[in-house]
Each structure stands twice: as structure tokens, then as C-alpha cells.
Coordinates of C-alpha atoms in Angstrom, one line a residue:
M25 CA 101.1 69.0 35.6
S26 CA 102.2 72.5 35.9
R27 CA 102.2 74.3 39.2
G28 CA 100.6 77.6 39.8
P29 CA 102.6 80.7 40.7
G30 CA 104.1 80.6 44.3
P31 CA 103.2 83.1 47.0
M32 CA 104.0 86.7 46.2
R33 CA 106.8 88.2 48.2
R34 CA 106.4 91.8 49.4
P35 CA 109.2 93.9 47.9
R36 CA 111.8 95.0 50.6
R37 CA 111.5 98.7 51.3
K38 CA 114.6 100.6 50.5
T39 CA 116.1 102.6 53.3
S40 CA 117.0 106.2 52.7
A41 CA 120.5 107.6 53.3
A42 CA 119.2 109.5 56.2
E43 CA 117.8 106.4 57.9
R44 CA 121.0 104.5 57.3
E45 CA 123.0 107.3 58.8
K46 CA 120.6 107.5 61.9
E47 CA 120.9 103.7 62.3
A48 CA 124.7 103.8 62.2
R49 CA 124.7 106.6 64.7
R50 CA 122.5 104.9 67.3
P51 CA 125.0 102.3 68.7
R52 CA 127.6 105.0 69.1
S53 CA 125.1 107.3 70.9
A54 CA 124.1 104.5 73.3
G55 CA 127.8 103.8 73.9
R56 CA 128.5 107.5 74.7
V57 CA 125.6 107.6 77.2
R58 CA 127.0 104.5 79.0
A59 CA 130.5 106.0 79.0
V60 CA 129.2 109.3 80.5
A61 CA 127.2 107.4 83.1
R62 CA 130.2 105.4 84.1
R63 CA 132.3 108.5 84.4
I64 CA 129.7 110.2 86.6
D65 CA 129.2 107.1 88.7
G66 CA 132.9 106.9 89.4
D67 CA 133.7 110.6 89.6
P68 CA 135.8 111.1 92.8
W69 CA 134.3 114.5 93.6
L70 CA 130.7 113.3 93.3
L71 CA 131.6 110.2 95.2
A72 CA 133.0 112.2 98.1
L73 CA 129.9 114.5 98.0
A74 CA 127.6 111.4 98.2
E75 CA 129.5 110.0 101.1
W76 CA 129.4 113.3 102.9
L77 CA 125.7 113.6 102.4
R78 CA 125.2 110.2 104.0
T79 CA 126.9 111.5 107.2
R80 CA 124.2 114.1 107.4
L81 CA 121.3 111.7 106.9
P82 CA 119.4 110.0 109.8
G83 CA 120.6 106.5 110.6
D84 CA 123.8 104.6 110.2
A85 CA 126.1 106.4 107.8
R86 CA 128.0 103.2 107.2
Y87 CA 124.9 101.3 106.1
G88 CA 125.8 98.8 103.4
D89 CA 128.5 96.8 105.2
P90 CA 127.7 93.1 106.1
L91 CA 126.7 94.0 109.7
S92 CA 124.1 96.6 108.7
I93 CA 122.3 94.7 106.0
G94 CA 121.5 91.5 107.8
G95 CA 118.0 90.4 108.7
G96 CA 114.9 89.7 106.7
E97 CA 113.4 93.1 106.6
V98 CA 112.8 94.8 103.2
A99 CA 115.7 97.3 103.7
G100 CA 118.1 94.5 104.5
V101 CA 117.1 92.5 101.5
L102 CA 117.5 95.4 99.1
G103 CA 120.7 96.5 100.8
R104 CA 122.3 93.0 100.2
R105 CA 121.2 93.0 96.6
L106 CA 122.6 96.5 96.0
A107 CA 125.9 95.6 97.7
V108 CA 126.3 92.6 95.4
L109 CA 125.5 94.6 92.2
A110 CA 127.8 97.5 93.1
A111 CA 130.6 95.7 94.9
R112 CA 133.2 96.0 92.1
Q113 CA 134.2 99.6 92.5
P114 CA 133.2 102.8 94.3
S115 CA 129.9 104.1 93.0
V116 CA 127.9 107.3 93.3
L117 CA 124.7 105.5 92.5
R118 CA 125.4 102.9 95.2
E119 CA 126.0 105.6 97.8
L120 CA 122.7 107.3 96.9
G121 CA 120.9 104.0 97.0
F122 CA 122.4 103.1 100.4
G123 CA 121.5 106.6 101.6
A124 CA 117.9 106.0 100.8
L125 CA 117.9 102.6 102.5
Q126 CA 119.8 104.2 105.5
V127 CA 117.0 106.7 106.0
W128 CA 114.3 104.0 105.5
Q129 CA 116.0 101.7 108.1
A130 CA 116.4 104.6 110.6
H131 CA 112.7 105.4 110.5
A132 CA 111.7 101.8 110.7
E133 CA 113.9 101.0 113.7
G134 CA 114.0 104.3 115.5
E135 CA 117.3 106.2 115.8
A136 CA 117.5 105.8 119.6
A137 CA 117.7 102.0 119.3
A138 CA 120.2 102.2 116.4
D139 CA 122.5 104.4 118.5
G140 CA 122.5 101.9 121.4
D141 CA 120.7 104.4 123.7
Q142 CA 117.8 102.1 124.5
E143 CA 118.1 99.7 127.5
L144 CA 117.0 96.2 126.6
A145 CA 116.9 92.8 128.2
V146 CA 118.7 90.3 126.0
L147 CA 117.6 86.6 126.2
F148 CA 119.5 83.6 124.8
T149 CA 118.2 80.0 124.9
D150 CA 119.4 76.7 123.6
L151 CA 118.8 73.0 124.2
A152 CA 121.2 71.3 126.6
G153 CA 123.2 68.5 125.0
F154 CA 121.5 68.9 121.6
S155 CA 124.6 68.3 119.4
T156 CA 125.5 65.0 121.2
W157 CA 121.9 63.9 121.2
T158 CA 121.6 64.6 117.4
L159 CA 124.4 62.2 116.7
E160 CA 122.6 59.5 118.6
V161 CA 119.1 59.9 117.1
G162 CA 119.8 61.2 113.6
D163 CA 118.8 64.3 111.6
D164 CA 115.1 63.4 111.0
I165 CA 114.2 63.2 114.7
A166 CA 116.5 66.2 115.5
V167 CA 114.7 68.4 112.9
E168 CA 111.3 67.3 114.2
M169 CA 112.4 68.3 117.7
L170 CA 113.5 71.7 116.6
R171 CA 110.2 72.3 114.9
E172 CA 108.2 71.3 118.0
V173 CA 110.4 73.4 120.2
G174 CA 110.1 76.4 117.9
A175 CA 106.3 76.1 117.7
A176 CA 106.2 75.9 121.5
I177 CA 108.5 78.7 122.6
E178 CA 108.5 81.3 119.9
P179 CA 105.0 82.5 120.5
L180 CA 105.9 82.8 124.2
V181 CA 108.9 85.0 123.3
Q182 CA 107.1 87.1 120.7
R183 CA 104.2 87.8 123.1
R184 CA 106.5 89.8 125.3
G185 CA 109.4 90.8 123.1
R186 CA 111.0 90.5 119.7
L187 CA 112.7 87.4 118.2
V188 CA 116.0 88.6 116.8
K189 CA 117.3 85.4 115.2
R190 CA 117.3 81.6 115.5
L191 CA 120.6 80.1 116.4
G192 CA 120.5 76.4 115.5
D193 CA 118.9 74.8 118.5
G194 CA 118.3 78.2 120.3
L195 CA 117.3 81.8 119.8
M196 CA 118.1 85.3 120.7
A197 CA 115.4 87.8 121.6
V198 CA 115.2 91.3 123.1
F199 CA 112.6 92.7 125.5
P200 CA 111.8 96.3 126.7
R201 CA 111.6 95.0 130.4
A202 CA 113.7 92.6 132.4
Q203 CA 110.5 91.1 133.9
D204 CA 109.3 90.2 130.4
A205 CA 112.6 88.5 129.4
V206 CA 112.8 86.4 132.6
E207 CA 109.2 85.3 132.4
A208 CA 109.6 84.4 128.7
G209 CA 112.7 82.4 129.5
L210 CA 111.0 80.5 132.3
A211 CA 107.9 79.9 130.2
A212 CA 110.0 78.6 127.4
R213 CA 111.9 76.3 129.8
D214 CA 108.6 74.8 131.1
A215 CA 107.1 74.4 127.6
V216 CA 110.1 72.4 126.4
E217 CA 110.0 70.1 129.5
R218 CA 106.4 69.2 128.5
L219 CA 107.5 68.2 125.0
A220 CA 108.2 64.6 123.8
V221 CA 109.2 63.7 120.2
R222 CA 109.0 60.0 119.5
G223 CA 109.7 59.3 123.2
H224 CA 112.6 61.8 123.4
R225 CA 112.7 64.7 125.8
L226 CA 115.2 67.6 126.0
R227 CA 115.7 70.4 128.4
L228 CA 116.1 74.1 127.6
R229 CA 118.6 76.5 129.3
A230 CA 118.5 80.3 129.1
G231 CA 120.3 83.5 130.2
V232 CA 119.2 87.1 130.5
H233 CA 121.2 90.3 130.7
V234 CA 120.1 93.9 130.7
G235 CA 122.2 96.5 128.9
R236 CA 122.4 98.8 125.9
P237 CA 123.2 96.7 122.8
L238 CA 123.9 98.3 119.5
E239 CA 121.3 97.6 116.8
L240 CA 122.4 97.1 113.2
G241 CA 120.5 95.6 110.4
Q242 CA 117.8 94.1 112.6
D243 CA 120.5 92.4 114.7
Y244 CA 122.2 93.4 118.0
F245 CA 125.9 93.6 118.8
G246 CA 128.2 94.7 121.5
R247 CA 129.4 93.9 125.0
D248 CA 126.0 93.4 126.5
V249 CA 125.0 90.9 123.8
N250 CA 128.2 88.9 124.6
I251 CA 127.5 89.0 128.3
A252 CA 124.0 87.7 127.7
A253 CA 125.4 84.8 125.6
R254 CA 127.9 84.0 128.3
V255 CA 125.3 84.0 131.1
A256 CA 123.2 81.6 129.0
G257 CA 126.2 79.4 128.3
A258 CA 126.8 79.0 132.1
A259 CA 123.3 77.6 132.6
G260 CA 122.7 73.9 133.2
A261 CA 119.9 71.9 131.7
G262 CA 116.6 73.4 132.8
E263 CA 118.2 76.5 134.4
V264 CA 117.5 80.1 133.7
L265 CA 120.3 82.4 134.8
I266 CA 120.2 86.2 135.0
S267 CA 122.9 88.8 135.5
S268 CA 123.1 91.3 138.3
S269 CA 121.9 94.1 136.1
T270 CA 118.8 92.0 135.3
L271 CA 118.2 91.4 139.0
D272 CA 118.4 95.2 139.7
R273 CA 115.4 95.8 137.4
L274 CA 113.4 92.8 138.3
D275 CA 110.3 92.7 140.5
N276 CA 111.4 89.8 142.8
A277 CA 107.8 88.9 143.8
G278 CA 107.0 85.4 142.7
F279 CA 110.6 84.4 141.9
V280 CA 113.1 82.3 143.8
L281 CA 116.7 83.5 143.4
C282 CA 120.0 81.8 144.2
R283 CA 123.3 83.5 143.6
R284 CA 126.0 81.6 141.7
D285 CA 129.1 81.7 143.9
S286 CA 131.5 81.8 141.0
F287 CA 131.1 83.0 137.5
H288 CA 134.0 83.7 135.2
A289 CA 133.6 84.0 131.5
K290 CA 135.7 85.5 128.7
G291 CA 134.6 89.0 127.9
V292 CA 132.5 89.5 131.0
P293 CA 133.5 92.2 133.5
P294 CA 134.4 90.9 137.0
G295 CA 131.6 92.8 138.6
V296 CA 128.8 90.9 136.8
G297 CA 127.0 88.6 139.2
V298 CA 124.9 85.7 138.1
Y299 CA 121.7 84.3 139.7
R300 CA 119.6 81.2 139.1
V301 CA 115.9 82.2 138.9
D302 CA 112.8 80.1 139.2
T303 CA 109.1 80.6 139.8
G304 CA 109.0 78.6 143.0
K305 CA 106.0 76.7 141.7
K306 CA 107.7 73.4 141.1

């Protein structure tokens, strides 16, 4: 049996000489554009100009280093991605991109706070003996405890101030007023003492110091942050300690205060006194 004719094939269109020449020229043109873009992006004069322009813009002129692009805000996330993409060599486009994010961050945070001119109360908390306790009970119960503690204390902190970051079994927060920070620390301490996870109870300790920390990338740095951490580290289970600068700005009504006779910590000036504070309601 003979088969019928197969499917007809459409004849291939012949390309003209002009089209072939245009096609051959296209890769070379794209390559030239890329080469020019690379030269402009790495031009030393343009790079120096972009860096100089950033010093005239609002905000942190060194925005783009690891300290300045931390945090979960949009500017920080974009800054980290830009830093990775353009980390291989100096780049004009990178500097322009960082400049735009620098201005964005400055407007979002407020330049006064970024320059360390704003007085803030810094609070640190953690769970006394948590690391040793975790070795005894295991990770599952420890993580469950952290979730319960976070759910209990973070709303108390954020009601009065701003949660800066979580630190394992603790946190760091800043407050516009010393009173707010101390009340948040005491409320967090009391909330944890009411918690029980599978029959286990832990106690919170906290420290507050008032100063002028430097804000970078939604985080805070500087001597006053270190002092606040040292004050918290000196607290015992269930204690809230405050520095003398905190006491000076505190309305003492409703608080019971007891001065610590001796407080020596690395990086803390000798004149910083420490007091145990409580509500007097226990």
C-alpha cells in the first residue's frame, strides 16, 4: 500500500546580506555597551564624586558597612543585598544606590537619633540560668519556654518603647523615658514569674541605663549600650537594676530602691552607681 505525501514543509526564508550583517553586529554592540558601563562604574573620578556627594546627603555617609545595614527594615534588607552584589570592587552604581538608601534611612529614623543626640533609656533582659537549665531539660522544652516568655513580655516592652533585637533568651529595647523602661522591666519580670512550662519556672533579670546611644541600621551601639548590658549582667534572678543616670530621671514614687555597695564592670566608668528597684507591692 502506497503512502500519501508527507506534511509539507514551509520553505526557510533566506536572510538578506543586510540582515546578516546586522545580526553579526549585535553581539559586538552589546559587548561594547557592557564594557562602557564597566568603565563608567569603575571610573576613579566618578567614584570620588559619588563618595563626596554622599557626605553631603542626610544620614550616615558610611551607610553600607555591616553595622549600618542590620535590622529587618526595608532599607537594611536592600542595603545588604546591594552590598553582596557589589562587593567585588569599587562601584559608582553601588555608591549611588547606598546614597539613596542612606537618605531613606535618615528620614525613617530621624537624623537626631542617628547622630546619637537623643537621650534614651536602654533595657536589657535575660533569663537567669537559662543555658544550664537548657542542658538539663533539652531543646524542645527550652524553645517552648522562649516562645512563652516572648509572648508574655514583648507586648509589655513594645507598649512603652521599641524592641531593638532578641538576644537568645533575652532582648534589648529602648525607651524615650526612664520611667517607661523601668516599669517595662518590672512588668516583664513579674510576667515571667507567673509562667510555667511543663512544670518548669524561670526568673528574669534586667538592667536599665539612660544615655545617648548611637543608632545605626535599626540597632544601637556605644558606651551607653555597653553600660546597660553590664548593669543587666550584674542582676540576680528576679532583680531589676538601674544605673545612677536612670535614677536621676526617675519618678521615685511607687518604687523601692536599694543601692548596690559595690559595682565594678569592664567598660563602665567608676562613677556609675547601681540600684536595685522594685515596686514595693510584693
